[in-house]
CSV table of N, CA and C in Angstrom, one decimal:
chain,number,residue,atom,x,y,z
A,1,UNK,N,-7.7,4.3,-9.5
A,1,UNK,CA,-7.1,4.9,-10.5
A,1,UNK,C,-7.6,4.9,-11.8
A,2,UNK,N,-8.0,3.8,-12.4
A,2,UNK,CA,-8.7,3.8,-13.5
A,2,UNK,C,-10.0,4.8,-13.7
A,3,UNK,N,-10.9,4.7,-12.4
A,3,UNK,CA,-11.9,5.3,-12.5
A,3,UNK,C,-11.6,7.0,-12.7
A,4,UNK,N,-10.5,7.5,-12.0
A,4,UNK,CA,-10.2,8.8,-11.7
A,4,UNK,C,-9.7,9.2,-13.2
A,5,UNK,N,-8.9,8.4,-14.2
A,5,UNK,CA,-8.6,8.7,-15.3
A,5,UNK,C,-9.5,8.8,-16.4
A,6,UNK,N,-10.7,8.0,-16.1
A,6,UNK,CA,-11.8,7.6,-17.2
A,6,UNK,C,-11.4,6.4,-18.0
A,7,UNK,N,-10.6,5.5,-17.5
A,7,UNK,CA,-10.2,4.4,-18.4
A,7,UNK,C,-10.5,2.9,-18.0
A,8,UNK,N,-10.6,2.1,-18.7
A,8,UNK,CA,-10.8,0.8,-17.9
A,8,UNK,C,-9.5,0.3,-17.2
A,9,UNK,N,-9.8,-0.6,-16.4
A,9,UNK,CA,-8.7,-1.2,-15.5
A,9,UNK,C,-7.7,-1.9,-16.3
A,10,UNK,N,-7.8,-2.6,-17.5
A,10,UNK,CA,-6.8,-3.2,-18.2
A,10,UNK,C,-5.9,-2.0,-18.8
A,11,UNK,N,-6.7,-0.8,-19.3
A,11,UNK,CA,-6.2,-0.1,-20.3
A,11,UNK,C,-5.1,1.1,-19.2
A,12,UNK,N,-5.6,1.0,-17.9
A,12,UNK,CA,-4.8,1.6,-16.6
A,12,UNK,C,-3.4,0.9,-16.3
A,13,UNK,N,-3.8,-0.3,-16.1
A,13,UNK,CA,-2.5,-1.2,-15.9
A,13,UNK,C,-1.5,-1.3,-16.9
A,14,UNK,N,-1.9,-1.3,-18.3
A,14,UNK,CA,-1.2,-1.2,-19.2
A,14,UNK,C,-0.6,0.3,-19.4
A,15,UNK,N,-1.1,1.1,-19.1
A,15,UNK,CA,-0.1,2.5,-19.0
A,15,UNK,C,0.4,2.7,-17.8
A,16,UNK,N,0.2,1.9,-16.8
A,16,UNK,CA,1.3,1.8,-15.7
A,16,UNK,C,2.4,1.5,-16.0
A,17,UNK,N,2.2,0.1,-16.5
A,17,UNK,CA,3.4,-0.7,-16.6
A,17,UNK,C,4.3,0.0,-17.8
A,18,UNK,N,3.9,0.8,-18.8
A,18,UNK,CA,4.8,1.2,-19.5
A,18,UNK,C,5.5,2.1,-19.0
A,19,UNK,N,4.6,3.0,-18.3
A,19,UNK,CA,5.5,4.1,-17.3
A,19,UNK,C,6.5,3.5,-16.4
A,20,UNK,N,6.3,2.5,-15.6
A,20,UNK,CA,7.4,1.8,-14.7
A,20,UNK,C,8.4,1.2,-16.0
A,21,UNK,N,8.0,0.7,-17.0
A,21,UNK,CA,9.0,0.0,-18.0
A,21,UNK,C,10.2,1.0,-18.6
A,22,UNK,N,9.5,2.5,-18.8
A,22,UNK,CA,10.4,3.3,-19.3
A,22,UNK,C,11.0,4.2,-18.3
A,23,UNK,N,10.7,3.9,-17.1
A,23,UNK,CA,11.3,4.4,-15.8
A,23,UNK,C,10.6,6.2,-15.3
A,24,UNK,N,9.5,6.3,-15.9
A,24,UNK,CA,9.1,7.2,-15.6
A,24,UNK,C,8.1,7.3,-14.3
A,25,UNK,N,8.1,6.4,-13.7
A,25,UNK,CA,7.5,6.3,-12.6
A,25,UNK,C,8.2,5.0,-11.6
A,26,UNK,N,8.7,4.9,-10.4
A,26,UNK,CA,9.3,3.9,-9.8
A,26,UNK,C,8.1,3.1,-8.7
A,27,UNK,N,8.1,1.9,-8.9
A,27,UNK,CA,6.9,1.5,-8.1
A,27,UNK,C,6.7,0.0,-8.5
A,28,UNK,N,5.7,-0.4,-8.0
A,28,UNK,CA,5.0,-2.1,-8.6
A,28,UNK,C,3.6,-2.0,-8.2
A,29,UNK,N,3.4,-2.7,-8.9
A,29,UNK,CA,1.7,-3.3,-8.7
A,29,UNK,C,1.6,-4.3,-7.7
A,30,UNK,N,0.9,-3.9,-6.7
A,30,UNK,CA,0.4,-5.2,-5.8
A,30,UNK,C,-0.8,-5.7,-6.1
A,31,UNK,N,-0.4,-7.0,-6.7
A,31,UNK,CA,-1.6,-7.8,-7.4
A,31,UNK,C,-2.4,-8.4,-6.1
A,32,UNK,N,-2.2,-8.6,-4.7
A,32,UNK,CA,-3.1,-8.9,-3.7
A,32,UNK,C,-3.8,-7.8,-3.4
A,33,UNK,N,-3.6,-6.6,-3.2
A,33,UNK,CA,-4.5,-5.4,-3.1
A,33,UNK,C,-4.9,-4.5,-4.4
A,34,UNK,N,-4.4,-4.9,-5.3
A,34,UNK,CA,-4.6,-4.2,-6.7
A,34,UNK,C,-4.4,-2.7,-6.3
A,35,UNK,N,-3.1,-2.4,-6.0
A,35,UNK,CA,-2.7,-1.0,-6.0
A,35,UNK,C,-1.9,-0.9,-6.2
A,36,UNK,N,-1.2,0.0,-6.5
A,36,UNK,CA,0.2,0.9,-7.3
A,36,UNK,C,0.8,0.9,-6.0
A,37,UNK,N,2.2,0.8,-5.9
A,37,UNK,CA,2.7,1.5,-4.4
A,37,UNK,C,4.0,1.9,-5.1
A,38,UNK,N,4.3,3.1,-4.9
A,38,UNK,CA,5.4,4.1,-5.7
A,38,UNK,C,6.4,3.9,-4.7
A,39,UNK,N,7.6,4.1,-5.2
A,39,UNK,CA,9.0,3.9,-4.5
A,39,UNK,C,9.5,5.2,-4.2
A,40,UNK,N,8.9,6.3,-4.9
A,40,UNK,CA,9.4,7.7,-4.8
A,40,UNK,C,8.7,8.5,-3.8
A,41,UNK,N,9.8,9.0,-2.9
A,41,UNK,CA,9.4,9.6,-1.7
A,41,UNK,C,8.7,9.3,-0.6
A,42,UNK,N,8.4,7.6,-0.9
A,42,UNK,CA,7.8,7.0,0.4
A,42,UNK,C,8.6,6.1,1.0
A,43,UNK,N,9.9,5.8,0.3
A,43,UNK,CA,10.5,4.6,1.0
A,43,UNK,C,10.9,4.7,2.4
A,44,UNK,N,11.0,3.7,3.1
A,44,UNK,CA,11.1,3.6,4.4
A,44,UNK,C,10.2,4.3,5.4
A,45,UNK,N,8.9,4.7,4.9
A,45,UNK,CA,7.8,5.2,5.6
A,45,UNK,C,6.7,4.2,5.8
A,46,UNK,N,6.6,3.1,5.2
A,46,UNK,CA,5.3,2.2,5.0
A,46,UNK,C,5.5,1.4,6.4
A,47,UNK,N,4.4,1.0,6.9
A,47,UNK,CA,4.7,0.1,8.2
A,47,UNK,C,3.9,-0.9,7.8
A,48,UNK,N,3.9,-2.2,8.4
A,48,UNK,CA,3.3,-3.3,8.1
A,48,UNK,C,2.6,-3.7,9.5
A,49,UNK,N,1.3,-3.7,9.6
A,49,UNK,CA,0.6,-4.4,10.9
A,49,UNK,C,0.2,-5.9,10.8
A,50,UNK,N,0.8,-6.9,11.6
A,50,UNK,CA,0.5,-8.0,11.4
A,50,UNK,C,-0.5,-8.3,12.5
A,51,UNK,N,-0.4,-8.7,13.7
A,51,UNK,CA,-1.4,-8.7,14.7
A,51,UNK,C,-1.9,-7.7,15.4
A,52,UNK,N,-3.1,-7.3,15.6
A,52,UNK,CA,-3.6,-6.0,16.1
A,52,UNK,C,-3.3,-6.1,17.6
A,53,UNK,N,-2.8,-4.8,17.6
A,53,UNK,CA,-1.8,-4.5,19.4
A,53,UNK,C,-3.3,-4.7,20.3
A,54,UNK,N,-4.7,-4.3,19.8
A,54,UNK,CA,-5.7,-4.3,20.8
A,54,UNK,C,-6.4,-5.5,21.0
A,55,UNK,N,-6.4,-6.7,19.8
A,55,UNK,CA,-7.2,-7.8,20.0
A,55,UNK,C,-6.1,-9.2,19.8
A,56,UNK,N,-5.5,-8.8,19.1
A,56,UNK,CA,-4.5,-9.9,18.6
A,56,UNK,C,-5.1,-10.6,17.4
A,57,UNK,N,-6.1,-9.8,16.8
A,57,UNK,CA,-6.7,-10.4,15.3
A,57,UNK,C,-5.6,-10.2,14.2
A,58,UNK,N,-5.8,-10.9,13.3
A,58,UNK,CA,-4.6,-10.7,12.3
A,58,UNK,C,-5.0,-9.8,11.0
A,59,UNK,N,-4.2,-8.6,11.3
A,59,UNK,CA,-4.6,-7.4,10.2
A,59,UNK,C,-4.1,-7.4,8.8
A,60,UNK,N,-2.9,-7.9,8.9
A,60,UNK,CA,-1.9,-7.8,7.4
A,60,UNK,C,-2.3,-6.6,6.5
A,61,UNK,N,-1.6,-5.8,6.9
A,61,UNK,CA,-1.7,-4.6,5.8
A,61,UNK,C,-0.3,-3.6,5.8
A,62,UNK,N,-0.4,-3.4,5.0
A,62,UNK,CA,0.9,-2.0,4.9
A,62,UNK,C,0.1,-0.8,5.0
A,63,UNK,N,0.6,0.2,5.7
A,63,UNK,CA,0.0,1.7,5.8
A,63,UNK,C,1.1,2.7,6.0
A,64,UNK,N,0.8,3.8,5.6
A,64,UNK,CA,1.6,4.9,6.0
A,64,UNK,C,1.5,5.6,6.9
A,65,UNK,N,2.2,6.3,7.8
A,65,UNK,CA,2.1,7.0,9.2
A,65,UNK,C,0.4,7.8,9.0
A,66,UNK,N,0.5,8.7,7.7
A,66,UNK,CA,-0.7,9.5,7.5
A,66,UNK,C,-2.1,8.7,7.6
A,67,UNK,N,-2.3,7.5,7.4
A,67,UNK,CA,-3.2,6.8,7.2
A,67,UNK,C,-3.7,6.1,8.6
A,68,UNK,N,-4.7,5.6,8.4
A,68,UNK,CA,-5.2,5.1,9.7
A,68,UNK,C,-6.1,3.7,9.4
A,69,UNK,N,-5.8,2.6,10.2
A,69,UNK,CA,-5.8,1.2,9.7
A,69,UNK,C,-6.9,0.9,10.9
A,70,UNK,N,-8.3,0.5,10.5
A,70,UNK,CA,-8.8,-0.3,11.6
A,70,UNK,C,-8.8,-1.8,11.6
A,71,UNK,N,-8.8,-2.2,12.5
A,71,UNK,CA,-8.9,-3.7,12.8
A,71,UNK,C,-10.2,-4.3,12.4
A,72,UNK,N,-10.1,-5.2,11.4
A,72,UNK,CA,-11.7,-5.9,10.9
A,72,UNK,C,-12.0,-6.8,12.2
A,73,UNK,N,-11.8,-7.1,13.4
A,73,UNK,CA,-12.3,-8.0,14.3
A,73,UNK,C,-12.7,-6.9,15.4
A,74,UNK,N,-11.8,-6.2,16.1
A,74,UNK,CA,-12.2,-5.4,16.9
A,74,UNK,C,-12.7,-3.8,16.6
A,75,UNK,N,-12.3,-3.6,15.1
A,75,UNK,CA,-12.7,-2.2,14.6
A,75,UNK,C,-12.3,-1.1,15.3
A,76,UNK,N,-11.3,-1.4,16.2
A,76,UNK,CA,-10.4,-0.1,17.1
A,76,UNK,C,-9.1,0.4,15.8
A,77,UNK,N,-8.8,1.4,16.0
A,77,UNK,CA,-7.7,1.9,15.2
A,77,UNK,C,-6.4,1.2,15.5
A,78,UNK,N,-5.5,1.0,14.5
A,78,UNK,CA,-4.5,0.5,14.8
A,78,UNK,C,-3.4,1.5,14.8
A,79,UNK,N,-2.3,1.9,15.8
A,79,UNK,CA,-1.6,3.0,16.1
A,79,UNK,C,-0.3,2.5,15.3
A,80,UNK,N,0.5,3.7,15.1
A,80,UNK,CA,1.8,3.6,14.8
A,80,UNK,C,2.8,3.0,15.3
A,81,UNK,N,3.3,1.6,15.2
A,81,UNK,CA,4.2,1.1,15.9
A,81,UNK,C,5.4,1.6,16.2
A,82,UNK,N,6.4,1.3,17.4
A,82,UNK,CA,7.4,2.1,17.6
A,82,UNK,C,8.6,1.7,16.7
A,83,UNK,N,9.5,2.5,16.6
A,83,UNK,CA,10.6,2.5,15.6
A,83,UNK,C,11.4,0.8,15.6
A,84,UNK,N,11.4,0.1,16.5
A,84,UNK,CA,11.6,-1.3,16.7
A,84,UNK,C,10.7,-2.2,16.1
A,85,UNK,N,9.7,-1.9,15.8
A,85,UNK,CA,8.6,-2.7,14.9
A,85,UNK,C,8.4,-2.3,13.7
A,86,UNK,N,9.0,-1.4,13.0
A,86,UNK,CA,8.7,-0.9,11.9
A,86,UNK,C,9.6,-1.6,10.6
A,87,UNK,N,8.9,-1.8,9.7
A,87,UNK,CA,9.3,-2.5,8.5
A,87,UNK,C,9.3,-1.4,7.3
A,88,UNK,N,10.7,-1.3,6.6
A,88,UNK,CA,10.5,-0.4,5.6
A,88,UNK,C,10.3,-1.1,4.5
A,89,UNK,N,9.6,-0.5,3.4
A,89,UNK,CA,9.0,-1.1,2.1
A,89,UNK,C,10.0,-1.4,1.1
A,90,UNK,N,9.9,-2.8,0.6
A,90,UNK,CA,11.1,-3.2,-0.3
A,90,UNK,C,10.9,-2.7,-1.6
């Protein structure tokens, strides 16, 4: 995000924090992945992949249905889980 707006990472996080605090955007900064996770419009759509359904390797990633996640071990695409296995984003 910082590259796209031409600001430093620190300035971008500060601006984003101000926008969150004032209610302009809803979401959180995920420190484990250094990503902003918006809550508007995407609630309930994110899915979590734990073990790879192909090889059993530990993927541990959140993704949206339109994204494709590859297993770091077998490099195969991880498919969208069934409704019983989905976890809504908190």
